[in-house]
Amino acid sequence: TSLRSKIWKHFLGVYHVSANEYVHLIKKGKSCVYDKVRNDTFRTLATDKKFLERVNEEMLIRVLNALAWKMKSFSTCGNQPITYVQGMNVLAAPFLFTMSEIDAFFSFATFIQTCCPLYVTPTLQGVHCGLKLLDQCLQILDPKLFNYLKSKNLTAEIYALSSVLTLCACTPPLEQVLKLWDFLFAYGVHLNILCVIAQLILIRDQLLEAQSPMKLLRTMPELNAKSVISLTVQLVQQIPDKLYDLLVRHPFDSSVENALKKKNQFT
Amino acid sequence: MSTNYTYDYIIKYIIIGDTGVGKSCLLLQFTDRRFQPAHDLTIGVEFGARFVDVEGKKIKLQIWDTAGQESFRSITRSYYRGAAGALLVYDITRRETFDHLLIWLEDARQHSNSNTTIMLIGNKSDLESKRAVSYAEGEAFAQQHGLFFMETSAKTADNVEESFVDTAKDIYEKIKQGVFDVSNESNGIKVGGHLQPKTLPLNTDNGNNCC
């Protein structure tokens, strides 16, 4: 995992970490989101024994609370400040599992600020855009599956929210999540949307046969990074350029929201 | 759709309330009859279903369990309309979750069908020593706002069954009285094909049969 730690930092562009800064942020004590954080940290990958062995709750609390202080002096996306939203606890978990606490903190902070700042705004703007894009992509990639799910009133907003918001970190096992994240950090976190579609296509037959597909989607099947990644790479090629451009920008560019409001642009 | 009538009615529920009050645990106790002390927080919406028997009728409860944090409120809101029953949950050991009830109720009243049956639930009744909201307060709030009320423990299963079933009983009573327009599934009730009036087209799949 120390190799993965180095590679993730490289992909994210984290070339400098400061123990002094981290200690300073911790010394500031409870931030305004401390209670919220405390209410969620013990419910983070709570059934994953390997995770619980390596990462204790205190580490998660420190990282999330310190991030809240750091973000106070830093607002990336116009007037929507980054604070703490549920899901960030899950996003922080793979970093703490892979890296030392200080590396994890700076990598997580950089990841939030640069890769997907719009995923953690108070309205989860980027997540909602990602879910709309997921629907649009699925409609193009697998219209039969899309229409079947739609006939059951199942849109991405209902079945894919946690997979999108947490970049699939909510789907066990964690070691497969880490492999998926290797891919996402190397080629862009926007690809997670297609990774979720790949997971659907992998159980396509079962979904199409199911009277109640939501029962299957209630928890996604265990993650197999290799098959998800190889399918995702195939899917990329089938996405029209304009749509792909929105997909790339949706985690960090707030203009995507308006572009998506233009109805049925791609269908 | 189904030719073998597996249900007489399908009724949709939504569970709402602050984060950490035990919504998912109540659902799990009701659907799986077990308590899971270690579990992940709900992101977005989760789903469960179970059959109950009311006056000899087979009623399938489809239950949407929502995330409590404000960021997810816009998602939660889109579920109110399609729900005939709402369980509004607070934690008897955390005063603030009781203080927020008015906000939730306002949200529910604004976005749901006016006939939606709302059951107020004070959860974690097993933690008597940490109690911060008295039974009387919960009961008074419910009376004041026309809600049903129960204290439950998702941990010991105390009153969990009752809270879901009593809500179903009230809704079934409303169905019998014709309060709900059951021909419109968006009201949160679906009638089994064999119970539908012959004059109506038999249960055409209009895309509303969620799950």
GROMACS .gro file of C-alpha atoms in nm:
model
  478
    1THR     CA    1   0.000   0.000   0.000
    2SER     CA    2   0.291   0.240   0.034
    3LEU     CA    3   0.335   0.220  -0.343
    4ARG     CA    4  -0.033   0.298  -0.390
    5SER     CA    5   0.005   0.589  -0.149
    6LYS     CA    6   0.284   0.736  -0.361
    7ILE     CA    7   0.096   0.682  -0.684
    8TRP     CA    8  -0.226   0.836  -0.558
    9LYS     CA    9  -0.039   1.142  -0.436
   10HIS     CA   10   0.128   1.170  -0.773
   11PHE     CA   11  -0.198   1.140  -0.965
   12LEU     CA   12  -0.362   1.398  -0.740
   13GLY     CA   13  -0.065   1.632  -0.755
   14VAL     CA   14   0.009   1.622  -0.385
   15TYR     CA   15   0.379   1.699  -0.373
   16HIS     CA   16   0.396   1.864  -0.037
   17VAL     CA   17   0.240   1.782   0.296
   18SER     CA   18   0.284   1.985   0.612
   19ALA     CA   19   0.265   1.822   0.951
   20ASN     CA   20   0.271   2.170   1.102
   21GLU     CA   21  -0.034   2.277   0.912
   22TYR     CA   22  -0.223   1.960   1.002
   23VAL     CA   23  -0.134   1.992   1.369
   24HIS     CA   24  -0.237   2.356   1.359
   25LEU     CA   25  -0.576   2.265   1.212
   26ILE     CA   26  -0.628   1.999   1.476
   27LYS     CA   27  -0.535   2.239   1.754
   28LYS     CA   28  -0.817   2.466   1.643
   29GLY     CA   29  -1.051   2.214   1.806
   30LYS     CA   30  -1.412   2.155   1.717
   31SER     CA   31  -1.525   2.311   1.391
   32CYS     CA   32  -1.888   2.401   1.325
   33VAL     CA   33  -1.945   2.061   1.165
   34TYR     CA   34  -1.786   1.861   1.445
   35ASP     CA   35  -2.114   1.723   1.582
   36LYS     CA   36  -2.231   1.622   1.237
   37VAL     CA   37  -1.902   1.448   1.175
   38ARG     CA   38  -1.920   1.266   1.507
   39ASN     CA   39  -2.266   1.147   1.422
   40ASP     CA   40  -2.140   0.979   1.104
   41THR     CA   41  -1.788   0.856   1.166
   42PHE     CA   42  -1.893   0.548   1.363
   43ARG     CA   43  -2.125   0.461   1.075
   44THR     CA   44  -1.846   0.460   0.816
   45LEU     CA   45  -1.768   0.124   0.654
   46ALA     CA   46  -1.887  -0.007   0.988
   47THR     CA   47  -1.910  -0.367   0.875
   48ASP     CA   48  -1.566  -0.379   0.712
   49LYS     CA   49  -1.338  -0.553   0.961
   50LYS     CA   50  -1.014  -0.481   0.774
   51PHE     CA   51  -1.100  -0.116   0.761
   52LEU     CA   52  -1.187  -0.100   1.130
   53GLU     CA   53  -0.862  -0.274   1.217
   54ARG     CA   54  -0.652  -0.019   1.034
   55VAL     CA   55  -0.849   0.304   1.068
   56ASN     CA   56  -0.994   0.410   1.399
   57GLU     CA   57  -1.276   0.655   1.440
   58GLU     CA   58  -1.053   0.923   1.590
   59MET     CA   59  -0.853   0.944   1.267
   60LEU     CA   60  -1.167   0.994   1.062
   61ILE     CA   61  -1.294   1.260   1.301
   62ARG     CA   62  -0.962   1.447   1.291
   63VAL     CA   63  -0.935   1.442   0.913
   64LEU     CA   64  -1.295   1.553   0.852
   65ASN     CA   65  -1.288   1.818   1.124
   66ALA     CA   66  -0.951   1.953   1.006
   67LEU     CA   67  -1.079   1.969   0.651
   68ALA     CA   68  -1.372   2.182   0.763
   69TRP     CA   69  -1.123   2.433   0.913
   70LYS     CA   70  -0.908   2.428   0.602
   71MET     CA   71  -1.205   2.486   0.374
   72LYS     CA   72  -1.315   2.787   0.573
   73SER     CA   73  -1.037   2.985   0.418
   74PHE     CA   74  -1.085   2.828   0.078
   75SER     CA   75  -1.391   2.830  -0.142
   76THR     CA   76  -1.349   2.672  -0.483
   77CYS     CA   77  -1.688   2.691  -0.641
   78GLY     CA   78  -1.811   3.048  -0.639
   79ASN     CA   79  -2.058   3.113  -0.362
   80GLN     CA   80  -2.117   2.751  -0.263
   81PRO     CA   81  -1.879   2.680   0.022
   82ILE     CA   82  -1.755   2.331   0.091
   83THR     CA   83  -1.855   2.216   0.435
   84TYR     CA   84  -1.926   1.868   0.559
   85VAL     CA   85  -2.194   1.658   0.391
   86GLN     CA   86  -2.276   1.294   0.452
   87GLY     CA   87  -2.079   1.084   0.211
   88MET     CA   88  -1.754   1.271   0.275
   89ASN     CA   89  -1.692   1.029   0.559
   90VAL     CA   90  -1.702   0.745   0.307
   91LEU     CA   91  -1.482   0.937   0.061
   92ALA     CA   92  -1.220   0.993   0.329
   93ALA     CA   93  -1.210   0.627   0.427
   94PRO     CA   94  -1.004   0.482   0.138
   95PHE     CA   95  -0.743   0.753   0.186
   96LEU     CA   96  -0.702   0.670   0.554
   97PHE     CA   97  -0.691   0.300   0.471
   98THR     CA   98  -0.417   0.351   0.213
   99MET     CA   99  -0.199   0.625   0.359
  100SER     CA  100  -0.057   0.771   0.676
  101GLU     CA  101  -0.296   1.014   0.841
  102ILE     CA  102  -0.110   1.323   0.723
  103ASP     CA  103  -0.078   1.200   0.366
  104ALA     CA  104  -0.443   1.100   0.377
  105PHE     CA  105  -0.549   1.443   0.497
  106PHE     CA  106  -0.366   1.638   0.225
  107SER     CA  107  -0.459   1.392  -0.047
  108PHE     CA  108  -0.823   1.396   0.059
  109ALA     CA  109  -0.825   1.777   0.076
  110THR     CA  110  -0.669   1.806  -0.270
  111PHE     CA  111  -0.906   1.546  -0.407
  112ILE     CA  112  -1.210   1.732  -0.273
  113GLN     CA  113  -1.085   2.071  -0.391
  114THR     CA  114  -0.974   1.975  -0.738
  115CYS     CA  115  -1.141   1.650  -0.846
  116CYS     CA  116  -1.498   1.685  -0.726
  117PRO     CA  117  -1.566   2.005  -0.530
  118LEU     CA  118  -1.925   2.012  -0.659
  119TYR     CA  119  -1.998   1.672  -0.508
  120VAL     CA  120  -1.983   1.808  -0.156
  121THR     CA  121  -2.167   2.139  -0.181
  122PRO     CA  122  -2.470   2.175   0.049
  123THR     CA  123  -2.702   2.087  -0.240
  124LEU     CA  124  -2.478   1.813  -0.382
  125GLN     CA  125  -2.497   1.994  -0.715
  126GLY     CA  126  -2.234   1.782  -0.888
  127VAL     CA  127  -2.387   1.458  -0.767
  128HIS     CA  128  -2.725   1.549  -0.912
  129CYS     CA  129  -2.561   1.641  -1.243
  130GLY     CA  130  -2.372   1.312  -1.236
  131LEU     CA  131  -2.697   1.123  -1.182
  132LYS     CA  132  -2.865   1.300  -1.474
  133LEU     CA  133  -2.562   1.222  -1.689
  134LEU     CA  134  -2.578   0.861  -1.576
  135ASP     CA  135  -2.936   0.840  -1.703
  136GLN     CA  136  -2.840   1.002  -2.033
  137CYS     CA  137  -2.539   0.777  -2.083
  138LEU     CA  138  -2.734   0.463  -1.996
  139GLN     CA  139  -3.004   0.561  -2.242
  140ILE     CA  140  -2.742   0.571  -2.516
  141LEU     CA  141  -2.538   0.271  -2.405
  142ASP     CA  142  -2.821   0.033  -2.322
  143PRO     CA  143  -3.161   0.173  -2.418
  144LYS     CA  144  -3.338  -0.154  -2.334
  145LEU     CA  145  -3.209  -0.159  -1.979
  146PHE     CA  146  -3.268   0.213  -1.941
  147ASN     CA  147  -3.629   0.183  -2.053
  148TYR     CA  148  -3.693  -0.119  -1.837
  149LEU     CA  149  -3.563   0.056  -1.527
  150LYS     CA  150  -3.755   0.367  -1.622
  151SER     CA  151  -4.076   0.165  -1.653
  152LYS     CA  152  -4.023   0.074  -1.287
  153ASN     CA  153  -3.966   0.441  -1.205
  154LEU     CA  154  -3.602   0.367  -1.137
  155THR     CA  155  -3.376   0.649  -1.236
  156ALA     CA  156  -3.017   0.700  -1.128
  157GLU     CA  157  -3.132   0.939  -0.857
  158ILE     CA  158  -3.297   0.645  -0.684
  159TYR     CA  159  -3.055   0.359  -0.730
  160ALA     CA  160  -2.716   0.523  -0.788
  161LEU     CA  161  -2.691   0.817  -0.553
  162SER     CA  162  -2.455   0.660  -0.304
  163SER     CA  163  -2.240   0.501  -0.577
  164VAL     CA  164  -2.201   0.840  -0.744
  165LEU     CA  165  -2.146   1.047  -0.431
  166THR     CA  166  -1.889   0.808  -0.283
  167LEU     CA  167  -1.721   0.709  -0.611
  168CYS     CA  168  -1.832   0.352  -0.539
  169ALA     CA  169  -1.650   0.346  -0.203
  170CYS     CA  170  -1.980   0.238  -0.046
  171THR     CA  171  -1.964  -0.091  -0.237
  172PRO     CA  172  -1.749  -0.360  -0.076
  173PRO     CA  173  -1.492  -0.505  -0.076
  174LEU     CA  174  -1.259  -0.215   0.000
  175GLU     CA  175  -0.956  -0.363  -0.176
  176GLN     CA  176  -1.155  -0.362  -0.500
  177VAL     CA  177  -1.255   0.001  -0.435
  178LEU     CA  178  -0.886   0.089  -0.410
  179LYS     CA  179  -0.820  -0.068  -0.750
  180LEU     CA  180  -1.112   0.118  -0.899
  181TRP     CA  181  -0.979   0.441  -0.752
  182ASP     CA  182  -0.636   0.375  -0.907
  183PHE     CA  183  -0.819   0.388  -1.238
  184LEU     CA  184  -1.031   0.692  -1.148
  185PHE     CA  185  -0.733   0.894  -1.028
  186ALA     CA  186  -0.534   0.802  -1.337
  187TYR     CA  187  -0.803   0.883  -1.594
  188GLY     CA  188  -1.049   1.112  -1.413
  189VAL     CA  189  -1.314   1.067  -1.147
  190HIS     CA  190  -1.588   1.150  -1.401
  191LEU     CA  191  -1.544   0.794  -1.527
  192ASN     CA  192  -1.711   0.672  -1.210
  193ILE     CA  193  -2.046   0.744  -1.376
  194LEU     CA  194  -1.962   0.492  -1.646
  195CYS     CA  195  -1.827   0.253  -1.383
  196VAL     CA  196  -2.172   0.252  -1.221
  197ILE     CA  197  -2.328   0.178  -1.559
  198ALA     CA  198  -2.077  -0.102  -1.606
  199GLN     CA  199  -2.193  -0.252  -1.276
  200LEU     CA  200  -2.550  -0.243  -1.403
  201ILE     CA  201  -2.458  -0.403  -1.733
  202LEU     CA  202  -2.273  -0.680  -1.550
  203ILE     CA  203  -2.605  -0.783  -1.390
  204ARG     CA  204  -2.812  -0.680  -1.690
  205ASP     CA  205  -2.986  -1.014  -1.742
  206GLN     CA  206  -3.091  -1.040  -1.380
  207LEU     CA  207  -3.218  -0.682  -1.385
  208LEU     CA  208  -3.422  -0.735  -1.699
  209GLU     CA  209  -3.577  -1.050  -1.556
  210ALA     CA  210  -3.652  -0.904  -1.216
  211GLN     CA  211  -4.006  -0.800  -1.133
  212SER     CA  212  -3.858  -0.568  -0.874
  213PRO     CA  213  -3.513  -0.464  -0.996
  214MET     CA  214  -3.481  -0.228  -0.700
  215LYS     CA  215  -3.440  -0.531  -0.476
  216LEU     CA  216  -3.123  -0.613  -0.671
  217LEU     CA  217  -3.005  -0.254  -0.672
  218ARG     CA  218  -3.068  -0.201  -0.303
  219THR     CA  219  -2.709  -0.301  -0.255
  220MET     CA  220  -2.490  -0.322  -0.561
  221PRO     CA  221  -2.322  -0.659  -0.616
  222GLU     CA  222  -1.971  -0.691  -0.476
  223LEU     CA  223  -1.729  -0.482  -0.671
  224ASN     CA  224  -1.494  -0.648  -0.919
  225ALA     CA  225  -1.265  -0.367  -1.028
  226LYS     CA  226  -1.109  -0.550  -1.320
  227SER     CA  227  -1.433  -0.634  -1.498
  228VAL     CA  228  -1.584  -0.293  -1.419
  229ILE     CA  229  -1.280  -0.110  -1.555
  230SER     CA  230  -1.251  -0.312  -1.874
  231LEU     CA  231  -1.620  -0.263  -1.948
  232THR     CA  232  -1.598   0.109  -1.866
  233VAL     CA  233  -1.316   0.154  -2.116
  234GLN     CA  234  -1.537   0.005  -2.384
  235LEU     CA  235  -1.830   0.227  -2.286
  236VAL     CA  236  -1.626   0.548  -2.311
  237GLN     CA  237  -1.595   0.509  -2.686
  238GLN     CA  238  -1.971   0.501  -2.734
  239ILE     CA  239  -2.043   0.831  -2.561
  240PRO     CA  240  -2.095   1.127  -2.800
  241ASP     CA  241  -1.831   1.399  -2.764
  242LYS     CA  242  -2.065   1.669  -2.636
  243LEU     CA  243  -2.202   1.443  -2.367
  244TYR     CA  244  -1.857   1.322  -2.275
  245ASP     CA  245  -1.743   1.680  -2.235
  246LEU     CA  246  -2.020   1.742  -1.981
  247LEU     CA  247  -1.932   1.418  -1.808
  248VAL     CA  248  -1.571   1.526  -1.769
  249ARG     CA  249  -1.665   1.867  -1.629
  250HIS     CA  250  -1.960   1.783  -1.406
  251PRO     CA  251  -1.765   1.724  -1.082
  252PHE     CA  252  -1.601   2.068  -1.086
  253ASP     CA  253  -1.766   2.297  -1.343
  254SER     CA  254  -2.093   2.448  -1.223
  255SER     CA  255  -2.197   2.550  -1.575
  256VAL     CA  256  -2.277   2.185  -1.647
  257GLU     CA  257  -2.597   2.219  -1.445
  258ASN     CA  258  -2.743   2.471  -1.688
  259ALA     CA  259  -2.626   2.276  -1.990
  260LEU     CA  260  -2.814   1.975  -1.859
  261LYS     CA  261  -3.133   2.173  -1.819
  262LYS     CA  262  -3.162   2.199  -2.196
  263LYS     CA  263  -3.397   1.911  -2.242
  264ASN     CA  264  -3.314   1.594  -2.431
  265GLN     CA  265  -3.011   1.742  -2.587
  266PHE     CA  266  -2.863   1.410  -2.679
  267THR     CA  267  -3.156   1.185  -2.741
  268MET     CA  268  -4.871  -0.748  -1.506
  269SER     CA  269  -4.923  -1.019  -1.249
  270THR     CA  270  -5.201  -1.263  -1.310
  271ASN     CA  271  -5.149  -1.446  -0.982
  272TYR     CA  272  -5.267  -1.202  -0.724
  273THR     CA  273  -4.991  -1.196  -0.470
  274TYR     CA  274  -5.126  -0.893  -0.293
  275ASP     CA  275  -5.453  -0.715  -0.231
  276TYR     CA  276  -5.294  -0.376  -0.186
  277ILE     CA  277  -4.952  -0.222  -0.212
  278ILE     CA  278  -4.903   0.074   0.016
  279LYS     CA  279  -4.604   0.304   0.000
  280TYR     CA  280  -4.439   0.444   0.309
  281ILE     CA  281  -4.165   0.693   0.361
  282ILE     CA  282  -3.951   0.716   0.675
  283ILE     CA  283  -3.825   1.063   0.762
  284GLY     CA  284  -3.650   1.240   1.047
  285ASP     CA  285  -3.309   1.370   1.152
  286THR     CA  286  -2.994   1.178   1.078
  287GLY     CA  287  -2.903   0.911   1.332
  288VAL     CA  288  -3.246   0.868   1.490
  289GLY     CA  289  -3.266   0.505   1.380
  290LYS     CA  290  -3.473   0.514   1.060
  291SER     CA  291  -3.275   0.241   0.885
  292CYS     CA  292  -3.269   0.028   1.199
  293LEU     CA  293  -3.647   0.052   1.230
  294LEU     CA  294  -3.682  -0.058   0.869
  295LEU     CA  295  -3.442  -0.347   0.914
  296GLN     CA  296  -3.613  -0.461   1.232
  297PHE     CA  297  -3.947  -0.451   1.054
  298THR     CA  298  -3.841  -0.623   0.731
  299ASP     CA  299  -3.576  -0.865   0.860
  300ARG     CA  300  -3.662  -0.884   1.230
  301ARG     CA  301  -3.308  -0.810   1.335
  302PHE     CA  302  -3.106  -0.525   1.480
  303GLN     CA  303  -2.773  -0.435   1.333
  304PRO     CA  304  -2.572  -0.224   1.579
  305ALA     CA  305  -2.291  -0.165   1.328
  306HIS     CA  306  -2.422  -0.031   1.002
  307ASP     CA  307  -2.339   0.236   0.747
  308LEU     CA  308  -2.525   0.562   0.731
  309THR     CA  309  -2.788   0.599   0.463
  310ILE     CA  310  -2.682   0.797   0.160
  311GLY     CA  311  -2.981   0.901  -0.046
  312VAL     CA  312  -3.263   0.654  -0.019
  313GLU     CA  313  -3.289   0.290   0.073
  314PHE     CA  314  -3.572   0.052   0.022
  315GLY     CA  315  -3.746  -0.235   0.197
  316ALA     CA  316  -4.070  -0.430   0.167
  317ARG     CA  317  -4.282  -0.665   0.373
  318PHE     CA  318  -4.629  -0.813   0.376
  319VAL     CA  319  -4.867  -0.744   0.659
  320ASP     CA  320  -5.217  -0.869   0.719
  321VAL     CA  321  -5.494  -0.619   0.787
  322GLU     CA  322  -5.846  -0.752   0.825
  323GLY     CA  323  -5.754  -1.056   0.622
  324LYS     CA  324  -5.615  -0.848   0.337
  325LYS     CA  325  -5.265  -0.911   0.210
  326ILE     CA  326  -5.098  -0.575   0.212
  327LYS     CA  327  -4.751  -0.524   0.079
  328LEU     CA  328  -4.572  -0.231   0.238
  329GLN     CA  329  -4.310  -0.070   0.017
  330ILE     CA  330  -4.095   0.144   0.238
  331TRP     CA  331  -3.855   0.416   0.135
  332ASP     CA  332  -3.597   0.498   0.397
  333THR     CA  333  -3.444   0.839   0.348
  334ALA     CA  334  -3.119   1.006   0.452
  335GLY     CA  335  -3.169   1.260   0.729
  336GLN     CA  336  -2.910   1.526   0.647
  337GLU     CA  337  -3.025   1.851   0.488
  338SER     CA  338  -2.823   1.794   0.171
  339PHE     CA  339  -3.054   1.509   0.082
  340ARG     CA  340  -3.374   1.701   0.149
  341SER     CA  341  -3.441   1.770  -0.218
  342ILE     CA  342  -3.432   1.397  -0.287
  343THR     CA  343  -3.650   1.314   0.011
  344ARG     CA  344  -3.911   1.563  -0.105
  345SER     CA  345  -3.966   1.380  -0.430
  346TYR     CA  346  -4.075   1.073  -0.232
  347TYR     CA  347  -4.345   1.239  -0.025
  348ARG     CA  348  -4.599   1.263  -0.303
  349GLY     CA  349  -4.602   0.894  -0.372
  350ALA     CA  350  -4.640   0.789  -0.010
  351ALA     CA  351  -4.966   0.703   0.165
  352GLY     CA  352  -4.792   0.658   0.499
  353ALA     CA  353  -4.511   0.851   0.663
  354LEU     CA  354  -4.317   0.753   0.972
  355LEU     CA  355  -4.167   1.064   1.128
  356VAL     CA  356  -3.893   0.954   1.364
  357TYR     CA  357  -3.704   1.129   1.643
  358ASP     CA  358  -3.458   0.999   1.900
  359ILE     CA  359  -3.583   1.020   2.260
  360THR     CA  360  -3.223   1.062   2.379
  361ARG     CA  361  -3.144   1.361   2.157
  362ARG     CA  362  -3.356   1.663   2.225
  363GLU     CA  363  -3.264   1.841   1.901
  364THR     CA  364  -3.416   1.563   1.692
  365PHE     CA  365  -3.747   1.634   1.868
  366ASP     CA  366  -3.705   2.009   1.826
  367HIS     CA  367  -3.670   1.963   1.450
  368LEU     CA  368  -4.002   1.782   1.416
  369LEU     CA  369  -4.187   2.095   1.307
  370ILE     CA  370  -3.950   2.144   1.017
  371TRP     CA  371  -4.005   1.786   0.906
  372LEU     CA  372  -4.378   1.810   0.950
  373GLU     CA  373  -4.396   2.128   0.749
  374ASP     CA  374  -4.196   1.963   0.474
  375ALA     CA  375  -4.418   1.656   0.481
  376ARG     CA  376  -4.740   1.857   0.478
  377GLN     CA  377  -4.617   2.074   0.196
  378HIS     CA  378  -4.499   1.795  -0.029
  379SER     CA  379  -4.721   1.500   0.049
  380ASN     CA  380  -5.073   1.403  -0.033
  381SER     CA  381  -5.310   1.560   0.223
  382ASN     CA  382  -5.446   1.215   0.310
  383THR     CA  383  -5.108   1.072   0.402
  384THR     CA  384  -5.120   0.904   0.741
  385ILE     CA  385  -4.835   1.024   0.961
  386MET     CA  386  -4.708   0.824   1.256
  387LEU     CA  387  -4.479   1.003   1.499
  388ILE     CA  388  -4.217   0.769   1.641
  389GLY     CA  389  -3.995   0.831   1.942
  390ASN     CA  390  -3.725   0.572   1.884
  391LYS     CA  391  -3.459   0.425   2.117
  392SER     CA  392  -3.705   0.367   2.403
  393ASP     CA  393  -3.463   0.105   2.537
  394LEU     CA  394  -3.227   0.387   2.640
  395GLU     CA  395  -3.444   0.501   2.929
  396SER     CA  396  -3.148   0.631   3.131
  397LYS     CA  397  -3.051   0.869   2.850
  398ARG     CA  398  -3.403   0.989   2.783
  399ALA     CA  399  -3.421   1.360   2.693
  400VAL     CA  400  -3.780   1.377   2.567
  401SER     CA  401  -4.062   1.250   2.784
  402TYR     CA  402  -4.338   1.026   2.656
  403ALA     CA  403  -4.591   1.294   2.742
  404GLU     CA  404  -4.413   1.550   2.527
  405GLY     CA  405  -4.413   1.320   2.227
  406GLU     CA  406  -4.776   1.237   2.281
  407ALA     CA  407  -4.871   1.604   2.316
  408PHE     CA  408  -4.690   1.696   1.997
  409ALA     CA  409  -4.869   1.420   1.810
  410GLN     CA  410  -5.208   1.522   1.945
  411GLN     CA  411  -5.149   1.884   1.864
  412HIS     CA  412  -5.067   1.802   1.502
  413GLY     CA  413  -5.306   1.516   1.444
  414LEU     CA  414  -5.049   1.241   1.423
  415PHE     CA  415  -5.044   0.888   1.557
  416PHE     CA  416  -4.778   0.833   1.818
  417MET     CA  417  -4.566   0.551   1.948
  418GLU     CA  418  -4.237   0.502   2.123
  419THR     CA  419  -4.032   0.223   1.974
  420SER     CA  420  -3.703   0.045   2.011
  421ALA     CA  421  -3.547  -0.079   1.691
  422LYS     CA  422  -3.302  -0.260   1.915
  423THR     CA  423  -3.548  -0.465   2.121
  424ALA     CA  424  -3.817  -0.454   1.849
  425ASP     CA  425  -4.059  -0.305   2.099
  426ASN     CA  426  -4.357  -0.150   1.914
  427VAL     CA  427  -4.180  -0.168   1.577
  428GLU     CA  428  -4.432  -0.409   1.428
  429GLU     CA  429  -4.717  -0.210   1.578
  430SER     CA  430  -4.601   0.122   1.438
  431PHE     CA  431  -4.590  -0.006   1.081
  432VAL     CA  432  -4.907  -0.214   1.109
  433ASP     CA  433  -5.118   0.051   1.285
  434THR     CA  434  -5.026   0.295   1.011
  435ALA     CA  435  -5.141   0.036   0.757
  436LYS     CA  436  -5.467  -0.013   0.946
  437ASP     CA  437  -5.544   0.357   0.931
  438ILE     CA  438  -5.464   0.371   0.562
  439TYR     CA  439  -5.678   0.066   0.494
  440GLU     CA  440  -5.962   0.230   0.681
  441LYS     CA  441  -5.922   0.533   0.457
  442ILE     CA  442  -5.922   0.310   0.150
  443LYS     CA  443  -6.250   0.152   0.260
  444GLN     CA  444  -6.400   0.494   0.319
  445GLY     CA  445  -6.295   0.603  -0.027
  446VAL     CA  446  -6.068   0.878   0.100
  447PHE     CA  447  -5.791   0.782  -0.141
  448ASP     CA  448  -5.823   0.786  -0.515
  449VAL     CA  449  -5.681   0.437  -0.550
  450SER     CA  450  -5.704   0.442  -0.928
  451ASN     CA  451  -5.411   0.680  -0.922
  452GLU     CA  452  -5.099   0.502  -0.804
  453SER     CA  453  -4.924   0.830  -0.740
  454ASN     CA  454  -5.130   0.848  -0.419
  455GLY     CA  455  -4.916   0.566  -0.283
  456ILE     CA  456  -5.169   0.285  -0.310
  457LYS     CA  457  -5.195   0.015  -0.568
  458VAL     CA  458  -5.492  -0.219  -0.579
  459GLY     CA  459  -5.449  -0.585  -0.670
  460GLY     CA  460  -5.593  -0.662  -1.014
  461HIS     CA  461  -5.862  -0.889  -0.871
  462LEU     CA  462  -5.999  -0.610  -0.653
  463GLN     CA  463  -6.026  -0.351  -0.925
  464PRO     CA  464  -6.368  -0.256  -1.060
  465LYS     CA  465  -6.443  -0.444  -1.383
  466THR     CA  466  -6.513  -0.123  -1.571
  467LEU     CA  467  -6.156  -0.006  -1.532
  468PRO     CA  468  -5.891  -0.132  -1.768
  469LEU     CA  469  -5.708  -0.410  -1.591
  470ASN     CA  470  -5.398  -0.269  -1.435
  471THR     CA  471  -5.223  -0.144  -1.744
  472ASP     CA  472  -4.858  -0.085  -1.692
  473ASN     CA  473  -4.848   0.291  -1.691
  474GLY     CA  474  -4.492   0.310  -1.573
  475ASN     CA  475  -4.589   0.386  -1.219
  476ASN     CA  476  -4.538   0.044  -1.071
  477CYS     CA  477  -4.221   0.131  -0.902
  478CYS     CA  478  -4.012  -0.169  -0.795
   0.00000   0.00000   0.00000
